[in-house]
Coordinates of C-alpha atoms in Angstrom, one line a residue:
Chain A
M1 CA 0.0 0.0 0.0
L2 CA 2.8 2.4 0.9
G3 CA 4.8 1.6 -2.2
Y4 CA 1.9 2.8 -4.4
I5 CA 2.8 6.5 -4.1
D6 CA 5.8 6.4 -6.4
K7 CA 3.7 4.8 -9.1
I8 CA 0.9 7.2 -8.5
K9 CA 3.2 10.2 -8.8
E10 CA 4.8 8.8 -11.9
I11 CA 1.5 8.2 -13.7
S12 CA 0.1 11.6 -12.6
E13 CA 3.2 13.4 -13.8
R14 CA 3.0 11.6 -17.1
V15 CA -0.6 12.3 -17.8
L16 CA -0.3 15.9 -16.9
K17 CA 2.9 16.4 -19.0
E18 CA 1.3 14.7 -22.0
G19 CA -1.8 16.8 -21.6
T20 CA -4.1 13.8 -21.4
V21 CA -5.8 15.5 -18.5
E22 CA -6.0 19.0 -17.0
M23 CA -6.1 17.9 -13.4
V24 CA -5.3 15.0 -11.1
I25 CA -7.5 14.5 -8.1
G26 CA -5.7 12.7 -5.3
F27 CA -4.8 13.1 -1.6
Q28 CA -2.3 15.3 0.2
K29 CA -1.3 15.3 3.8
G30 CA -3.8 17.1 6.0
T31 CA -2.9 19.4 8.9
L32 CA -3.9 16.9 11.5
P33 CA -2.7 13.3 11.9
M34 CA -4.9 10.7 10.2
M35 CA -6.7 13.4 8.1
N36 CA -5.6 13.3 4.5
E37 CA -7.4 15.8 2.4
P38 CA -8.3 15.8 -1.3
C39 CA -5.9 17.7 -3.5
F40 CA -6.2 18.9 -7.1
V41 CA -3.0 18.9 -9.0
K42 CA -2.9 21.0 -12.1
C43 CA 0.8 21.1 -13.1
S44 CA 3.2 18.3 -13.2
G45 CA 5.6 20.1 -10.8
D46 CA 3.1 19.7 -8.1
V47 CA 2.7 16.0 -8.1
Q48 CA 5.1 15.8 -5.1
R49 CA 2.2 16.9 -2.9
L50 CA 0.3 13.6 -3.5
V51 CA 0.4 11.0 -0.8
W52 CA -1.1 7.6 -0.3
D53 CA -1.5 5.8 3.0
S54 CA -4.3 4.3 5.1
N55 CA -6.0 7.7 5.7
C56 CA -7.4 8.2 2.2
G57 CA -10.9 7.2 3.1
I58 CA -12.6 10.2 1.5
N59 CA -14.5 9.2 -1.7
L60 CA -13.0 11.1 -4.6
A61 CA -15.9 10.4 -6.9
N62 CA -17.6 13.2 -5.0
Y63 CA -15.4 15.8 -6.8
L64 CA -16.3 14.6 -10.3
T65 CA -19.9 15.7 -10.4
D66 CA -20.7 17.8 -13.5
R67 CA -17.0 18.6 -14.2
K68 CA -16.3 19.6 -17.8
E69 CA -12.6 19.1 -18.1
K70 CA -10.5 16.0 -18.5
I71 CA -9.6 14.6 -15.1
A72 CA -7.4 11.9 -13.7
V73 CA -8.7 10.5 -10.5
I74 CA -7.2 8.1 -8.1
A75 CA -9.7 5.4 -7.3
K76 CA -9.9 2.7 -4.7
G77 CA -12.4 -0.1 -5.1
C78 CA -15.3 1.9 -3.7
D79 CA -14.3 5.1 -5.5
S80 CA -14.3 3.2 -8.8
R81 CA -17.8 1.9 -8.1
N82 CA -19.0 5.4 -7.4
I83 CA -17.4 6.6 -10.6
V84 CA -19.4 3.9 -12.4
T85 CA -22.5 5.2 -10.7
H86 CA -21.7 8.7 -11.8
I87 CA -21.2 7.7 -15.4
I88 CA -24.5 5.8 -15.4
E89 CA -26.2 8.8 -14.0
N90 CA -24.6 11.1 -16.6
K91 CA -22.8 13.1 -14.1
I92 CA -19.5 12.7 -16.0
K93 CA -18.4 11.0 -19.2
R94 CA -16.2 8.0 -19.3
D95 CA -13.9 9.6 -21.9
Q96 CA -13.3 12.6 -19.6
L97 CA -11.7 10.4 -17.1
F98 CA -8.4 8.8 -16.6
I99 CA -8.8 6.4 -13.7
I100 CA -5.7 5.5 -11.7
G101 CA -6.8 2.3 -10.0
V102 CA -5.5 1.6 -6.6
P103 CA -6.1 -1.9 -5.1
C104 CA -6.9 -1.1 -1.5
N105 CA -6.2 -2.8 1.8
G106 CA -8.7 -0.9 3.8
M107 CA -8.5 2.5 5.5
I108 CA -8.1 3.1 9.2
D109 CA -10.7 4.4 11.5
K110 CA -9.5 7.7 12.9
S111 CA -12.1 8.1 15.6
K112 CA -11.6 4.5 16.8
I113 CA -7.8 5.2 17.2
A114 CA -8.4 8.6 18.8
S115 CA -10.7 7.0 21.3
M116 CA -8.0 4.4 22.3
F117 CA -5.8 7.1 23.7
E118 CA -6.5 9.7 26.4
K119 CA -3.8 12.1 25.2
E120 CA -3.7 13.9 21.9
I121 CA -2.2 12.0 19.0
I122 CA 0.5 14.0 17.4
E123 CA 1.8 11.7 14.8
V124 CA 0.7 8.5 13.1
V125 CA 3.0 6.5 10.9
E126 CA 2.6 3.1 9.3
D127 CA 4.4 0.3 7.8
Q128 CA 3.0 -2.7 5.9
N129 CA 0.8 -4.1 8.6
N130 CA 1.2 -1.8 11.6
I131 CA 0.1 1.6 12.7
I132 CA 2.4 3.4 15.0
V133 CA 0.7 6.1 17.1
K134 CA 2.8 8.8 18.7
G135 CA 1.9 11.5 21.2
E136 CA 3.4 13.3 24.1
G137 CA 5.2 10.7 26.2
F138 CA 3.8 7.7 24.5
E139 CA 4.2 5.6 21.4
E140 CA 2.3 2.5 20.6
T141 CA 2.1 0.0 17.7
L142 CA -1.3 -1.1 16.6
K143 CA -2.2 -3.9 14.1
K144 CA -3.8 -2.3 11.1
G145 CA -6.3 -5.1 10.9
D146 CA -7.7 -4.2 14.3
V147 CA -8.3 -0.5 13.5
L148 CA -9.9 -0.7 10.0
Q149 CA -13.0 1.3 9.2
E150 CA -16.0 -0.9 9.8
N151 CA -16.9 -0.8 6.1
C152 CA -13.4 -1.7 5.1
A153 CA -13.3 -4.7 7.4
I154 CA -16.3 -6.2 5.6
C155 CA -15.4 -5.0 2.1
I156 CA -15.5 -7.5 -0.7
H157 CA -14.7 -5.2 -3.6
R158 CA -11.2 -3.9 -2.8
N159 CA -10.0 -3.8 -6.3
P160 CA -11.2 -1.1 -8.7
V161 CA -13.9 -2.2 -11.2
I162 CA -12.9 0.2 -13.9
Y163 CA -9.5 1.8 -14.4
D164 CA -7.1 3.0 -17.1
E165 CA -4.0 2.1 -15.3
L166 CA -3.3 0.1 -12.1
V167 CA -0.6 1.1 -9.6
S168 CA 0.0 -2.5 -8.5
D169 CA -1.2 -6.0 -8.9
M170 CA -4.7 -6.7 -7.7
V171 CA -5.0 -7.5 -4.0
E172 CA -6.8 -10.6 -2.8
E173 CA -10.5 -10.0 -2.1
Q174 CA -11.8 -10.9 1.3
R175 CA -14.0 -13.9 1.4
D176 CA -16.2 -15.4 4.1
V177 CA -17.0 -12.0 5.6
D178 CA -20.5 -11.6 7.1
R179 CA -21.5 -8.3 5.6
Y180 CA -24.9 -7.9 7.2
E181 CA -24.6 -9.2 10.8
D182 CA -25.6 -5.9 12.4
V183 CA -28.5 -5.4 10.0
R184 CA -29.9 -8.8 10.9
R185 CA -29.6 -8.0 14.6
I186 CA -31.8 -4.9 14.1
E187 CA -34.3 -6.8 11.9
E188 CA -35.0 -9.2 14.7
M189 CA -36.1 -6.5 17.1
E190 CA -39.7 -5.5 17.7
P191 CA -40.9 -2.2 16.1
D192 CA -40.9 -0.3 19.4
K193 CA -37.4 -1.5 20.2
K194 CA -36.2 -0.6 16.7
Y195 CA -37.6 2.9 17.2
G196 CA -35.8 3.2 20.4
F197 CA -32.6 1.9 18.9
F198 CA -32.6 4.6 16.2
D199 CA -33.6 7.2 18.8
D200 CA -30.4 6.4 20.7
L201 CA -28.4 6.2 17.5
L202 CA -29.5 9.6 16.3
S203 CA -29.6 11.4 19.6
A204 CA -26.2 12.9 19.0
C205 CA -27.0 14.3 15.5
I206 CA -26.4 18.0 15.2
R207 CA -27.8 18.3 11.6
C208 CA -24.5 19.5 10.2
Y209 CA -25.2 17.5 7.0
A210 CA -21.5 16.4 6.8
C211 CA -22.7 12.9 5.9
R212 CA -24.6 14.4 2.9
D213 CA -21.8 16.6 1.8
A214 CA -19.2 13.8 1.9
C215 CA -21.4 11.4 0.0
P216 CA -20.7 11.2 -3.8
L217 CA -24.3 10.3 -4.4
C218 CA -25.7 13.5 -2.9
Y219 CA -25.6 16.0 -5.7
C220 CA -29.1 17.4 -6.0
P221 CA -29.0 21.1 -6.8
T222 CA -31.4 21.7 -3.9
C223 CA -31.4 19.1 -1.2
F224 CA -34.8 18.2 0.2
V225 CA -33.8 19.6 3.6
D226 CA -33.3 23.0 2.0
E227 CA -36.6 23.1 0.3
S228 CA -39.0 25.5 2.1
R229 CA -42.1 25.4 -0.1
P230 CA -43.3 23.0 1.1
Q231 CA -40.9 22.3 3.9
W232 CA -40.6 18.6 4.1
V233 CA -38.4 18.6 7.2
G234 CA -37.9 21.1 10.0
K235 CA -34.4 22.5 10.5
G236 CA -34.2 22.1 14.3
Q237 CA -33.2 19.3 16.6
D238 CA -36.6 17.7 16.8
P239 CA -36.0 13.9 16.9
V240 CA -38.6 13.4 14.2
D241 CA -37.0 15.9 12.0
I242 CA -33.6 14.3 12.5
R243 CA -35.1 10.9 11.7
T244 CA -36.8 12.2 8.6
F245 CA -33.5 13.6 7.4
H246 CA -31.6 10.4 7.9
F247 CA -34.3 8.3 6.5
L248 CA -34.6 10.3 3.3
R249 CA -30.9 10.8 2.9
A250 CA -30.5 7.0 3.1
Y251 CA -33.4 6.3 0.8
H252 CA -32.0 8.6 -1.9
C253 CA -29.0 6.3 -1.9
A254 CA -31.1 3.2 -2.5
G255 CA -29.5 1.0 -5.1
R256 CA -26.7 3.4 -5.5
C257 CA -24.8 3.2 -2.2
T258 CA -21.4 1.4 -2.4
D259 CA -20.8 1.4 1.3
C260 CA -17.7 3.5 0.9
G261 CA -18.0 4.8 4.4
A262 CA -17.5 8.4 3.5
C263 CA -20.6 9.5 5.5
E264 CA -19.6 7.7 8.6
R265 CA -16.1 9.0 8.4
A266 CA -17.3 12.6 8.0
C267 CA -19.6 12.5 11.0
P268 CA -18.3 14.7 13.7
M269 CA -20.5 13.0 16.3
E270 CA -19.4 9.5 15.3
I271 CA -22.9 8.4 14.5
K272 CA -23.1 5.1 12.6
V273 CA -25.0 6.5 9.7
R274 CA -24.2 3.5 7.6
T275 CA -26.8 1.6 9.6
F276 CA -29.5 3.0 7.3
T277 CA -27.8 2.6 4.0
K278 CA -26.6 -0.9 4.8
K279 CA -30.2 -2.1 5.2
L280 CA -31.0 -0.8 1.7
E281 CA -27.9 -2.4 0.3
K282 CA -28.8 -5.7 1.8
D283 CA -32.4 -5.5 0.4
C284 CA -31.2 -4.5 -3.1
L285 CA -28.9 -7.5 -3.1
E286 CA -31.7 -9.9 -1.9
A287 CA -34.5 -8.5 -3.9
Y288 CA -32.8 -7.6 -7.2
G289 CA -29.4 -9.3 -7.0
W290 CA -27.9 -5.8 -7.4
E291 CA -24.7 -4.4 -6.2
A292 CA -24.1 -0.8 -7.1
G293 CA -21.4 0.3 -9.5
M294 CA -20.2 -3.0 -10.7
S295 CA -20.9 -2.6 -14.4
L296 CA -21.4 0.2 -16.9
D297 CA -23.9 -1.8 -18.9
E298 CA -26.5 -2.4 -16.4
R299 CA -29.3 0.0 -15.3
P300 CA -29.9 0.3 -11.5
P301 CA -33.0 -1.6 -10.1
L302 CA -34.9 1.5 -9.3
D303 CA -35.0 2.8 -12.9
T304 CA -35.9 -0.4 -14.6
F305 CA -38.9 -2.7 -14.5
R306 CA -38.5 -6.4 -14.7
P307 CA -41.5 -8.8 -14.7
D308 CA -40.0 -10.8 -11.8
D309 CA -39.5 -7.7 -9.6
P310 CA -40.9 -8.6 -6.1
E311 CA -44.4 -7.2 -5.7
D312 CA -45.8 -9.1 -2.8
F313 CA -46.1 -5.8 -0.8
I314 CA -48.8 -4.6 -3.2
K315 CA -52.3 -5.7 -2.4
Chain B
M1 CA -40.5 -2.1 -1.5
L2 CA -37.1 -0.7 -0.4
F3 CA -39.0 2.2 1.1
K4 CA -41.3 0.0 3.1
N5 CA -38.5 -2.2 4.3
L6 CA -36.5 0.8 5.5
M7 CA -39.5 2.2 7.3
E8 CA -39.9 -1.1 9.1
H9 CA -36.3 -1.2 9.8
M10 CA -36.5 2.2 11.4
G11 CA -39.2 1.0 13.8
I12 CA -42.4 2.2 12.0
E13 CA -45.0 -0.6 12.2
P14 CA -45.3 -2.3 8.8
D15 CA -49.1 -2.1 8.9
R16 CA -49.1 1.7 8.9
V17 CA -48.2 2.0 5.2
H18 CA -50.1 0.1 2.5
F19 CA -49.8 -0.1 -1.2
S20 CA -52.4 -1.6 -3.6
W21 CA -53.3 -1.8 -7.2
I22 CA -57.0 -1.4 -8.1
S23 CA -58.5 -0.9 -11.5
S24 CA -61.3 1.7 -11.9
A25 CA -63.8 -1.1 -12.5
E26 CA -63.0 -2.9 -9.3
S27 CA -65.2 -1.1 -6.8
T28 CA -65.7 -4.2 -4.7
K29 CA -61.9 -4.6 -4.4
F30 CA -61.7 -1.0 -3.4
V31 CA -64.2 -1.5 -0.6
D32 CA -62.4 -4.7 0.5
V33 CA -59.0 -2.9 0.6
V34 CA -60.4 0.1 2.5
N35 CA -61.8 -2.3 5.1
E36 CA -58.6 -4.1 5.3
V37 CA -56.4 -1.0 5.6
T38 CA -58.7 0.5 8.2
A39 CA -58.7 -2.7 10.3
A40 CA -55.0 -3.0 10.1
V41 CA -54.3 0.6 11.2
K42 CA -57.0 0.4 13.9
A43 CA -55.3 -2.6 15.3
L44 CA -52.1 -0.7 15.7
G45 CA -53.6 2.2 17.5
P46 CA -52.6 5.9 17.1
N47 CA -49.3 6.8 15.5
K48 CA -47.4 8.0 18.5
N49 CA -43.8 7.8 17.4
F50 CA -43.2 9.4 14.1
I51 CA -45.2 12.5 14.5
I52 CA -44.4 16.2 15.0
K53 CA -45.8 17.2 18.4
A54 CA -48.1 20.2 18.2
A55 CA -46.2 23.2 19.5
Chain C
M1 CA -59.6 4.7 23.6
S2 CA -62.5 2.6 22.3
D3 CA -64.0 5.5 20.4
W4 CA -60.7 6.3 18.6
E5 CA -60.9 6.3 14.9
P6 CA -57.7 6.2 12.8
K7 CA -57.0 8.8 10.1
I8 CA -55.6 7.2 7.0
V9 CA -54.2 9.4 4.3
S10 CA -54.9 7.8 0.9
F11 CA -53.1 8.7 -2.3
L12 CA -55.3 7.5 -5.1
C13 CA -54.5 7.5 -8.8
N14 CA -57.0 9.5 -10.8
W15 CA -57.4 6.8 -13.4
C16 CA -57.5 3.7 -11.2
S17 CA -58.4 3.7 -7.5
Y18 CA -60.1 7.1 -7.6
G19 CA -62.3 5.8 -10.4
A20 CA -62.9 2.7 -8.3
A21 CA -63.9 4.9 -5.4
D22 CA -66.2 6.8 -7.7
L23 CA -67.8 3.6 -8.9
A24 CA -68.2 2.4 -5.3
G25 CA -70.1 5.7 -4.6
V26 CA -72.3 5.3 -7.7
G27 CA -73.0 1.7 -6.6
R28 CA -73.9 3.0 -3.0
M29 CA -71.4 0.7 -1.4
E30 CA -70.5 1.3 2.2
Y31 CA -67.0 1.5 3.5
P32 CA -65.3 3.0 6.6
P33 CA -65.1 6.8 6.7
N34 CA -61.5 6.8 8.0
I35 CA -59.8 7.5 4.7
R36 CA -58.8 11.0 3.6
V37 CA -58.4 10.9 -0.1
V38 CA -55.7 12.9 -2.0
R39 CA -56.2 12.6 -5.7
V40 CA -53.0 12.3 -7.6
P41 CA -52.6 12.3 -11.4
C42 CA -50.7 9.0 -11.2
S43 CA -49.5 6.9 -8.2
G44 CA -46.0 7.4 -9.6
R45 CA -46.4 11.0 -8.5
V46 CA -46.2 9.9 -4.9
S47 CA -42.8 10.5 -3.5
P48 CA -41.5 9.1 -0.2
K49 CA -41.6 12.7 1.1
F50 CA -45.4 12.6 0.8
I51 CA -45.7 9.5 2.9
L52 CA -43.4 10.8 5.6
A53 CA -45.0 14.2 5.5
A54 CA -48.4 12.6 6.1
L55 CA -47.2 10.6 9.0
R56 CA -45.3 13.5 10.5
N57 CA -48.3 15.7 10.4
G58 CA -50.5 13.3 12.3
A59 CA -51.8 10.5 10.0
D60 CA -52.1 7.1 11.6
G61 CA -51.7 5.3 8.4
V62 CA -50.9 5.9 4.7
W63 CA -52.3 4.1 1.7
V64 CA -51.0 4.5 -1.8
S65 CA -53.0 3.0 -4.5
G66 CA -52.6 2.7 -8.3

């Protein structure tokens, strides 16, 4: 994973110099540890800013919406699936893109690591399998496998599905992961208990909409929360308003969500917002055999009709 | 279907939301479904969770 | 609570269920008075927002019919 960066820089420099693209979207080091930020490189001299490590969890497909120029984008497995979704939804054209595919080993969960230490973390470095966390007066080595983001730990599409060039050989996909254990646990509850469960889950929400902004699928010109005539959802902290927001945000991602984890990563209150989208993802898989963003040739389930679509909910 | 499932998942009773398909010639089916829906909602009692409390 | 009657917001398609309701009326059939009908040009017009808005604003049930 760490060795990728030389190859990324080499490809980026080449495509910029040759004029194949006008911009490369990648990651640069952030100002805080474990917070890499997106970066837009426009001249080949600047490629040295690019980095690649286990903190590149932001979904770069988010920055492609409605762009007109030719762009090279660095794509992990989940990013590439979101790029496919973008192309299907006509948010960008395939021939505008030069996709630098990055087989991914999972990203680390910054809030999980931060919660493991009482003192402030000043520096985080990593080698192949370990994360070394340093702060004032302490230094500890963690196994990367133990601190992965939850969605990365259960990811079964680590390799990019479309790319123009790969930075390394494909990594081995995870098998035998139980992707929907937590969804099933909620499904088994009684309605009242479910309601209470989500009340607890959402009680911390401050309506900052970071989950929406981080999501590559959320590109409506006017989001339903900002519509005021009629106003579908209040702007305050009313629990019902909060729930309406989360419900509709998730529902708008039905059949499109790739479980990239950007929403959860962006949440400042550490709410497990993927709880909603994962249920939809599971249903799509079970009802329509659909996984979002796997192919350019297939239309998503919610904009096609097939005679064998499940309809037992209609009287 | 996804909508209904997610509502249920969130803890809204499944019998609160109904979908049906009735032709304009099927007045008997219409009456049957009205009866069915009303009975189902009645059995649940008032909607007390997902509702804006009057200020 | 025994005299409680539910309010059910019904989104009926102009061409299907609304017609059926009309026919039921012409035929003098009886059915419970709990439904509050909203006529829509097509049941495809009904967005999830509508259903949530109905529930949020005090409906006890929602019925969408094509």
